Short mmCIF file of C-alpha atoms and ligand atoms in Angstrom, two decimals:
data_model
loop_
_atom_site.label_atom_id
_atom_site.label_comp_id
_atom_site.label_asym_id
_atom_site.label_seq_id
_atom_site.Cartn_x
_atom_site.Cartn_y
_atom_site.Cartn_z
CA UNK A 247 60.96 52.33 32.79
CA UNK A 248 58.18 50.63 35.18
CA UNK A 249 55.78 49.14 33.24
CA UNK A 250 52.26 50.80 32.35
CA UNK A 251 48.71 49.38 33.09
CA UNK A 252 46.00 49.67 31.55
CA UNK A 253 43.55 52.89 32.41
CA UNK A 254 40.34 52.19 34.56
CA UNK A 255 37.31 54.30 35.38
CA UNK A 256 38.28 54.61 39.07
CA UNK A 257 41.04 56.73 41.20
CA UNK A 258 43.76 53.62 41.49
CA UNK A 259 46.11 55.97 43.15
CA UNK A 260 46.21 55.47 46.65
CA UNK A 261 45.71 51.74 45.62
CA UNK A 262 49.06 51.09 43.95
CA UNK A 263 50.75 53.23 46.15
CA UNK A 264 49.68 51.40 49.94
CA UNK A 265 49.75 47.92 48.38
CA UNK A 266 48.94 45.99 51.49
CA UNK A 267 44.92 45.32 52.29
CA UNK A 268 42.77 43.23 55.11
CA UNK A 269 40.24 41.42 54.06
CA UNK A 270 37.76 40.32 56.99
CA UNK A 271 34.64 37.11 56.27
CA UNK A 272 32.91 37.21 59.12
CA UNK A 273 29.47 36.17 59.42
CA UNK A 274 27.49 33.09 60.44
CA UNK A 275 29.80 30.78 59.53
CA UNK A 276 31.70 31.93 62.33
CA UNK A 277 29.94 29.12 64.30
CA UNK A 278 29.94 26.17 62.63
CA UNK A 279 33.94 27.06 62.25
CA UNK A 280 34.75 25.01 59.59
CA UNK A 281 34.61 27.12 56.56
CA UNK A 282 32.47 29.89 54.87
CA UNK A 283 31.64 27.34 52.67
CA UNK A 284 29.79 25.13 54.70
CA UNK A 285 26.68 25.19 54.07
CA UNK A 286 27.44 24.03 50.71
CA UNK A 287 29.76 21.94 51.48
CA UNK A 288 26.99 19.77 53.54
CA UNK A 289 24.43 20.21 51.58
CA UNK A 290 22.68 22.47 54.62
CA UNK A 291 19.15 23.89 54.55
CA UNK A 292 17.56 26.82 55.32
CA UNK A 293 15.86 25.29 58.40
CA UNK A 294 19.08 23.32 59.93
CA UNK A 295 21.34 26.26 59.12
CA UNK A 296 19.21 28.64 61.22
CA UNK A 297 20.80 27.67 64.68
CA UNK A 298 23.64 29.30 63.62
CA UNK A 299 21.47 32.94 63.40
CA UNK A 300 19.74 32.21 66.41
CA UNK A 301 23.52 32.00 68.35
CA UNK A 302 25.50 34.79 66.62
CA UNK A 303 26.15 36.39 69.95
CA UNK A 304 29.68 37.98 69.27
CA UNK A 305 30.15 39.41 72.49
CA UNK A 306 33.56 40.51 72.40
CA UNK A 307 33.62 42.37 69.74
CA UNK A 308 35.76 45.70 69.41
CA UNK A 309 36.55 46.97 66.38
CA UNK A 310 38.92 49.21 66.98
CA UNK A 311 41.52 46.22 68.65
CA UNK A 312 40.79 44.67 64.83
CA UNK A 313 42.14 48.54 63.16
CA UNK A 314 44.74 48.65 65.38
CA UNK A 315 45.72 45.33 64.84
CA UNK A 316 45.46 46.03 60.59
CA UNK A 317 46.91 49.47 60.94
CA UNK A 318 50.00 47.53 63.28
CA UNK A 319 50.50 45.30 60.37
CA UNK A 320 51.26 48.00 58.19
CA UNK A 321 47.88 47.64 56.22
CA UNK A 322 46.16 50.85 54.68
CA UNK A 323 42.71 49.47 53.98
CA UNK A 324 40.95 47.12 54.28
CA UNK A 325 37.54 45.19 52.57
CA UNK A 326 34.95 43.55 55.11
CA UNK A 327 31.68 41.05 54.14
CA UNK A 328 28.59 42.71 54.12
CA UNK A 329 27.72 39.58 53.17
CA UNK A 330 28.64 36.24 52.18
CA UNK A 331 26.78 33.37 49.83
CA UNK A 332 25.15 32.56 52.79
CA UNK A 333 23.05 35.33 52.45
CA UNK A 334 23.36 36.80 56.30
CA UNK A 335 23.83 40.78 56.38
CA UNK A 336 25.84 42.68 58.96
CA UNK A 337 24.34 45.77 58.58
CA UNK A 338 21.05 47.00 59.44
CA UNK A 339 19.31 46.26 55.78
CA UNK A 340 15.76 47.92 55.22
CA UNK A 341 15.45 44.74 52.46
CA UNK A 342 15.74 41.65 54.80
CA UNK A 343 15.38 40.72 57.97
CA UNK A 344 18.17 37.91 57.82
CA UNK A 345 20.43 40.45 59.51
CA UNK A 346 22.88 41.11 62.46
CA UNK A 347 20.35 43.28 64.42
CA UNK A 348 17.77 40.07 64.66
CA UNK A 349 20.62 38.17 66.01
CA UNK A 350 21.71 37.89 70.12
CA UNK A 351 24.28 40.39 68.42
CA UNK A 352 21.56 42.59 68.38
CA UNK A 353 22.32 45.61 66.03
CA UNK A 354 24.78 46.43 63.49
CA UNK A 355 28.03 45.18 63.29
CA UNK A 356 29.41 47.21 59.91
CA UNK A 357 28.99 50.42 61.06
CA UNK A 358 31.29 50.50 64.57
CA UNK A 359 33.61 48.24 62.04
CA UNK A 360 33.92 51.14 58.67
CA UNK A 361 33.80 54.21 61.97
CA UNK A 362 36.73 52.39 63.64
CA UNK A 363 38.86 51.67 60.67
CA UNK A 364 38.22 54.53 58.85
CA UNK A 365 39.77 56.76 62.73
CA UNK A 366 42.45 54.67 62.13
CA UNK A 367 43.03 56.18 58.46
CA UNK A 368 42.41 52.62 56.67
CA UNK A 369 40.36 52.57 53.32
CA UNK A 370 36.80 51.72 53.17
CA UNK A 371 36.46 48.93 51.14
CA UNK A 372 32.78 46.40 51.11
CA UNK A 373 33.22 42.98 49.85
CA UNK A 374 29.57 41.83 48.72
CA UNK A 375 28.10 38.05 47.02
CA UNK A 376 26.30 38.25 44.60
CA UNK A 377 25.50 34.53 44.93
CA UNK A 378 23.04 34.41 47.98
CA UNK A 379 22.07 30.99 49.43
CA UNK A 380 18.97 32.02 51.55
CA UNK A 381 17.10 34.41 49.26
CA UNK A 382 13.87 32.51 48.55
CA UNK A 383 14.25 33.81 45.04
CA UNK A 384 17.49 32.72 44.43
CA UNK A 385 17.94 29.99 41.86
CA UNK A 386 19.92 26.71 42.09
CA UNK A 387 22.98 26.47 40.62
CA UNK A 388 26.26 24.33 41.05
CA UNK A 389 27.21 25.48 44.31
CA UNK A 390 24.07 25.92 45.87
CA UNK A 391 23.38 23.88 48.91
CA UNK A 392 20.05 22.71 47.65
CA UNK A 393 21.56 21.62 44.28
CA UNK A 394 21.06 18.32 44.95
CA UNK A 395 17.41 18.44 46.66
CA UNK A 396 14.65 17.59 43.24
CA UNK A 397 12.06 19.29 45.37
CA UNK A 398 13.83 22.63 45.97
CA UNK A 399 15.16 22.47 41.97
CA UNK A 400 11.68 22.08 41.12
CA UNK A 401 10.20 25.15 42.99
CA UNK A 402 12.76 26.98 40.91
CA UNK A 403 9.94 27.18 38.41
CA UNK A 404 8.10 29.56 41.21
CA UNK A 405 11.21 31.81 41.63
CA UNK A 406 11.63 35.17 40.95
CA UNK A 407 14.80 36.17 39.50
CA UNK A 408 14.40 40.12 38.67
CA UNK A 409 13.16 40.07 42.82
CA UNK A 410 16.58 38.81 43.93
CA UNK A 411 18.51 40.97 41.33
CA UNK A 412 16.25 43.73 42.76
CA UNK A 413 17.43 42.88 46.16
CA UNK A 414 21.24 43.03 44.47
CA UNK A 415 21.13 46.31 43.44
CA UNK A 416 18.61 47.70 46.14
CA UNK A 417 21.64 46.63 49.02
CA UNK A 418 24.48 47.72 46.58
CA UNK A 419 22.23 51.15 46.62
CA UNK A 420 22.33 50.82 51.34
CA UNK A 421 25.80 50.15 51.13
CA UNK A 422 27.47 52.46 48.88
CA UNK A 423 24.68 55.44 50.81
CA UNK A 424 24.94 54.35 54.51
CA UNK A 425 28.22 54.87 55.49
CA UNK A 426 29.91 57.47 53.81
CA UNK A 427 32.46 57.37 51.53
CA UNK A 428 33.39 53.43 50.35
CA UNK A 429 36.75 53.19 48.57
CA UNK A 430 36.48 49.93 47.10
CA UNK A 431 33.19 47.58 45.91
CA UNK A 432 34.70 44.08 46.02
CA UNK A 433 31.44 41.51 44.32
CA UNK A 434 32.01 37.68 44.35
CA UNK A 435 31.36 36.23 42.24
CA UNK A 436 29.76 35.18 38.22
CA UNK A 437 29.26 31.01 38.03
CA UNK A 438 29.78 28.79 35.29
CA UNK A 439 27.28 26.89 33.84
CA UNK A 440 27.85 22.80 34.73
CA UNK A 441 25.41 19.79 32.70
CA UNK A 442 22.86 20.22 35.10
CA UNK A 443 22.29 24.06 36.21
CA UNK A 444 22.87 27.50 33.74
CA UNK A 445 25.41 30.12 35.25
CA UNK A 446 25.14 33.62 36.00
CA UNK A 447 26.88 35.95 34.91
CA UNK A 448 26.75 39.79 33.80
CA UNK A 449 23.00 39.05 31.96
CA UNK A 450 21.79 37.65 35.12
CA UNK A 451 23.71 40.60 37.57
CA UNK A 452 22.80 43.21 35.23
CA UNK A 453 25.43 44.35 35.66
CA UNK A 454 26.42 47.24 33.00
CA UNK A 455 23.74 49.06 35.11
CA UNK A 456 24.84 47.63 38.50
CA UNK A 457 28.21 49.25 37.85
CA UNK A 458 26.59 52.27 36.60
CA UNK A 459 25.21 52.91 39.80
CA UNK A 460 27.87 52.31 41.76
CA UNK A 461 30.12 55.17 39.64
CA UNK A 462 26.70 57.38 40.26
CA UNK A 463 26.42 57.04 43.82
CA UNK A 464 30.50 56.51 44.89
CA UNK A 465 32.41 58.43 41.85
CA UNK A 466 36.33 57.51 42.08
CA UNK A 467 35.15 54.36 43.87
CA UNK A 468 37.44 50.98 42.68
CA UNK A 469 35.46 47.90 41.68
CA UNK A 470 37.03 44.80 40.93
CA UNK A 471 36.42 42.01 37.99
CA UNK A 472 33.96 39.54 38.95
CA UNK A 473 30.54 41.05 37.14
CA UNK A 474 32.14 39.45 33.95
CA UNK A 475 32.83 42.88 33.39
CA UNK A 476 36.37 44.42 33.93
CA UNK A 477 36.35 47.69 36.00
CA UNK A 478 39.73 48.32 38.09
CA UNK A 479 41.11 45.44 40.02
CA UNK A 480 42.02 41.92 39.04
CA UNK A 481 41.48 39.41 41.37
CA UNK A 482 43.77 36.28 41.71
CA UNK A 483 42.61 34.17 44.67
CA UNK A 484 44.46 31.81 46.77
CA UNK A 485 47.56 32.12 44.21
CA UNK A 486 51.03 34.12 43.42
CA UNK A 487 50.97 34.81 39.88
CA UNK A 488 53.81 34.37 37.98
CA UNK A 489 54.76 37.78 37.00
CA UNK A 490 52.61 40.94 36.47
CA UNK A 491 48.55 40.22 36.03
CA UNK A 492 48.01 40.69 31.96
CA UNK A 493 44.19 41.00 30.17
CA UNK A 494 44.89 40.69 26.68
CA UNK A 495 48.52 41.14 26.73
CA UNK A 496 48.53 44.63 28.82
CA UNK A 497 49.32 44.61 32.48
CA UNK A 498 46.62 45.40 34.70
CA UNK A 499 46.21 46.44 37.90
CA UNK A 500 46.03 43.81 40.39
CA UNK A 501 45.47 42.44 43.74
CA UNK A 502 45.88 38.86 45.03
CA UNK A 503 43.62 37.64 47.97
CA UNK A 504 44.79 35.14 50.43
CA UNK A 505 44.45 33.31 53.45
CA UNK A 506 46.44 32.44 56.93
CA UNK A 507 45.26 28.97 56.17
CA UNK A 508 43.12 28.01 53.59
CA UNK A 509 39.77 29.06 55.02
CA UNK A 510 38.06 32.76 54.89
CA UNK A 511 36.23 32.26 56.95
CA UNK A 512 37.34 31.56 61.13
CA UNK A 513 37.83 27.54 60.78
CA UNK A 514 38.86 26.34 64.11
CA UNK A 515 40.60 22.81 63.49
CA UNK A 516 42.37 23.89 59.79
CA UNK A 517 46.34 23.59 60.20
CA UNK A 518 47.92 24.58 57.31
CA UNK A 519 48.87 28.02 58.94
CA UNK A 520 51.33 29.96 56.62
CA UNK A 521 54.64 31.58 58.77
CA UNK A 522 55.47 34.92 59.14
CA UNK A 523 58.20 34.92 57.01
CA UNK A 524 56.59 32.83 54.36
CA UNK A 525 53.51 35.66 54.89
CA UNK A 526 55.90 38.47 54.20
CA UNK A 527 58.10 36.77 51.86
CA UNK A 528 54.25 37.05 50.09
CA UNK A 529 53.91 40.08 50.52
CA UNK A 530 57.14 41.36 48.85
CA UNK A 531 56.58 39.12 45.84
CA UNK A 532 53.12 40.28 45.03
CA UNK A 533 54.66 44.13 45.03
CA UNK A 534 57.52 43.03 43.19
CA UNK A 535 55.24 41.63 40.45
CA UNK A 536 53.61 45.63 40.65
CA UNK A 537 50.37 44.00 42.47
CA UNK A 538 48.76 44.60 46.30
CA UNK A 539 47.93 42.24 48.69
CA UNK A 540 45.10 41.91 50.21
CA UNK A 541 45.21 39.05 53.36
CA UNK A 542 42.50 37.55 55.08
CA UNK A 543 41.50 37.39 58.79
CA UNK A 544 37.86 35.47 59.71
CA UNK A 545 37.33 36.56 63.22
CA UNK A 546 35.58 34.43 65.44
CA UNK A 547 32.07 33.49 66.66
CA UNK A 548 32.90 35.88 69.91
CA UNK A 549 33.98 38.82 67.66
CA UNK A 550 37.16 38.57 68.02
CA UNK A 551 40.78 37.79 65.39
CA UNK A 552 41.53 34.77 66.91
CA UNK A 553 45.80 33.75 68.85
CA UNK A 554 47.20 32.32 65.49
CA UNK A 555 45.90 35.71 63.32
CA UNK A 556 47.15 37.95 65.84
CA UNK A 557 50.65 36.67 66.25
CA UNK A 558 50.87 36.57 62.29
CA UNK A 559 49.91 39.62 61.78
CA UNK A 560 52.06 41.00 64.26
CA UNK A 561 54.83 39.26 62.59
CA UNK A 562 54.34 40.89 60.02
CA UNK A 563 53.92 44.08 61.51
CA UNK A 564 57.14 44.27 63.26
CA UNK A 565 58.95 43.89 59.52
CA UNK A 566 56.67 46.44 58.44
CA UNK A 567 57.54 48.80 60.75
CA UNK A 568 61.27 48.86 59.45
CA UNK A 569 61.24 48.10 56.32
CA UNK A 570 57.62 49.62 54.65
CA UNK A 571 59.54 51.85 52.72
CA UNK A 572 60.42 48.88 50.46
CA UNK A 573 56.84 48.78 49.80
CA UNK A 574 54.38 51.69 49.94
CA UNK A 575 55.02 53.51 46.71
CA UNK A 576 56.85 50.71 44.96
CA UNK A 577 56.33 48.00 42.33
CA UNK A 578 57.69 46.11 39.83
CA UNK A 579 61.48 47.35 39.12
CA UNK A 580 62.64 48.02 35.54
CA UNK A 581 63.17 44.95 33.28
CA UNK A 582 67.68 46.31 33.35
CA UNK A 583 68.06 45.54 36.66
CA UNK A 584 68.59 41.58 37.07
CA UNK A 585 67.82 40.43 40.47
CA UNK A 586 70.17 37.96 41.93
CA UNK A 587 69.20 34.38 42.91
CA UNK A 588 66.93 34.16 45.87
CA UNK A 589 66.47 37.57 46.43
CA UNK A 590 63.02 40.37 44.56
CA UNK A 591 63.29 43.28 43.66
CA UNK A 592 60.82 46.15 44.56
CA UNK A 593 61.53 49.78 43.25
CA UNK A 594 60.34 53.37 44.14
CA UNK A 595 60.16 55.28 40.82
CA UNK A 596 59.62 58.58 42.73
CA UNK A 597 62.52 58.55 44.90
CA UNK A 598 64.70 56.53 41.85
CA UNK A 599 65.48 53.47 45.50
CA UNK A 600 65.55 50.15 44.45
CA UNK A 601 65.01 47.61 47.09
CA UNK A 602 66.63 44.21 47.10
CA UNK A 603 64.92 41.61 49.17
CA UNK A 604 66.92 38.66 49.96
CA UNK A 605 65.33 35.26 50.62
CA UNK A 606 67.93 33.34 51.64
CA UNK A 607 71.11 34.99 53.33
CA UNK A 608 74.41 34.71 51.83
CA UNK A 609 77.24 34.46 52.96
CA UNK A 610 79.46 37.45 52.45
CA UNK A 611 78.55 38.86 49.43
CA UNK A 612 75.53 39.32 46.96
CA UNK A 613 76.84 40.16 43.19
CA UNK A 614 74.66 42.58 41.01
CA UNK A 615 75.12 42.53 37.40
CA UNK A 616 75.61 45.25 35.08
CA UNK A 617 75.37 47.52 38.50
CA UNK A 618 78.56 49.80 39.08
CA UNK A 619 77.60 52.78 37.74
CA UNK A 620 74.59 52.46 39.02
CA UNK A 621 74.28 52.50 42.53
CA UNK A 622 75.30 55.83 45.05
CA UNK A 623 75.00 54.39 48.22
CA UNK A 624 73.56 51.14 49.95
CA UNK A 625 72.26 50.56 53.23
CA UNK A 626 70.44 47.61 55.85
CA UNK A 627 66.85 49.10 55.78
CA UNK A 628 66.54 47.58 58.96
CA UNK A 629 69.64 49.60 60.93
CA UNK A 630 70.62 51.95 58.34
CA UNK A 631 74.24 50.72 58.72
CA UNK A 632 75.72 51.05 55.32
CA UNK A 633 76.75 48.34 53.29
CA UNK A 634 80.33 48.72 51.58
CA UNK A 635 79.95 48.30 48.09
CA UNK A 636 83.44 47.31 45.41
CA UNK A 637 82.94 46.81 41.95
CA UNK A 638 83.43 43.24 40.91
CA UNK A 639 86.26 41.55 38.95
CA UNK A 640 83.92 41.07 36.28
CA UNK A 641 82.81 44.26 33.87
CA UNK A 642 79.99 46.48 35.19
CA UNK A 643 79.72 43.81 38.36
CA UNK A 644 79.37 45.63 41.92
CA UNK A 645 79.62 43.10 44.81
CA UNK A 646 77.55 43.59 48.13
CA UNK A 647 79.64 43.23 50.86
CA UNK A 648 77.48 41.96 53.67
CA UNK A 649 77.19 40.49 57.01
CA UNK A 650 77.79 36.72 57.71
CA UNK A 651 75.00 36.48 60.32
CA UNK A 652 71.98 37.57 58.68
CA UNK A 653 70.55 41.16 60.19
CA UNK A 654 67.42 40.75 62.66
CA UNK A 655 64.75 41.30 59.76
CA UNK A 656 62.54 38.32 58.87
CA UNK A 657 63.34 39.52 54.92
CA UNK A 658 66.29 41.41 55.24
CA UNK A 659 66.02 44.38 52.84
CA UNK A 660 68.90 46.51 51.76
CA UNK A 661 68.58 49.66 49.78
CA UNK A 662 69.83 50.85 47.36
CA UNK A 663 69.97 54.58 46.29
CA UNK A 664 70.40 54.66 42.47
CA UNK A 665 72.07 57.14 40.16
O1 LIG B 908 35.18 34.91 49.60
C1 LIG B 908 36.16 33.97 49.57
C2 LIG B 908 35.74 32.51 48.94
O2 LIG B 908 34.39 31.88 49.74
C3 LIG B 908 35.77 33.05 47.60
N1 LIG B 908 35.86 33.72 47.30
C4 LIG B 908 36.86 34.70 48.50
C5 LIG B 908 37.58 35.56 48.79
C6 LIG B 908 35.74 31.53 46.62
N2 LIG B 908 35.95 31.01 47.25
N3 LIG B 908 36.03 30.25 46.49
N4 LIG B 908 35.60 30.67 44.85
C7 LIG B 908 35.08 31.39 45.57
C8 LIG B 908 35.37 29.73 44.21
C9 LIG B 908 34.68 28.04 43.85
C10 LIG B 908 35.60 27.39 44.69
C11 LIG B 908 35.27 25.69 45.22
FE1 LIG B 908 34.80 24.86 46.82
C12 LIG B 908 35.76 25.27 45.25
C13 LIG B 908 34.00 25.48 45.58
C14 LIG B 908 33.51 24.32 45.55
C15 LIG B 908 35.61 23.50 45.63
C16 LIG B 908 36.41 25.85 48.15
C17 LIG B 908 36.51 24.62 48.46
C18 LIG B 908 34.61 26.21 48.18
C19 LIG B 908 34.68 25.13 48.84
C20 LIG B 908 34.96 24.20 48.55
#
């Protein structure tokens, strides 16, 4: 049997079937182009940061091309930053002036994005930052850009936290009432205290009340875990979990979020871009442990996915075009199937097919212990060419006879039809 996860309040079937989504981090930080945390890392004041607001003019923005790139890569949903920690909003919120329509962009940028992705059949997710480095009522904490500014900190006494929480809840309401059906609400994130500043968590966000409102407005929506109350999805960030993610010993629904290069926002000079091969292996590895992959693009200030991102997306799409059967509807294989070296298994419980993803192509043979009686037929997934099998030398051993030349796929997959 495959692992059964702890039940959650939302509708998770589509999510664990689809497995692969696009994260989009787009905001004013695309202009400094040196990490979406630049305001915090460089201790930039609201006044200094304002130049990015005044110059935000994404004249090449065409969400249809974004949706096409995501769909072509095999992604089935997307999650976009409606507001990141800098506080800038992509939509025409009635609750702030700090929004795209008031920049040279001159319009709501979220609505056309939602339309374009939905039209391509992708599900819609909103990332919304709990943290806000622009709002006047948001108090200083360990990450705040003004954490070293004594005057700014002194004015915390005059800040009305309740007003910020109303803003947070009010904007969440806007997002869940003005854009049709929303499939995921992705809040980010609760702040721990340090020796200088208190933290902000479920009490501060009034998380219980917020969650209740979200569920009332969008029944069936999936909510992540960063309000300090676990809901539908656990969200490991920028690492590959060693095994199926558990909470209190129980396997849960999880989604790893990963970057192409270490920055979420567009970063011009970041050089540690992952290869297509590494990204495909990351996707396979994630699904082999029962998880989803949410892979991020940081569009430029002109409103485009840059060449490096497009290259990776199209490379992944080239693989997914023939191999997606080993991803959609798949999960961790039952423990009885011992996976050979340099490989991963994914498994589709509905079709009872096991997929052997070969990370390092071996010479002529792959030996599968204990499988002699279990496999009815084997083929390469990229071209449906038969992989001959014979009973191995040992009891129960099944030997697959594979071509010497690695098949034409970034990660070749052998489809095993089980008995
Ligand atoms: O939105 C993306 C990130 O901006 C946000 N979550 C994802 C989805 C996030 N990134 N890091 N964190 C949350 C936790 C804080 C990490 C930090 Fe740092 C390490 C803050 C300071 C040191 C990363 C590195 C950010 C600045 C330098």
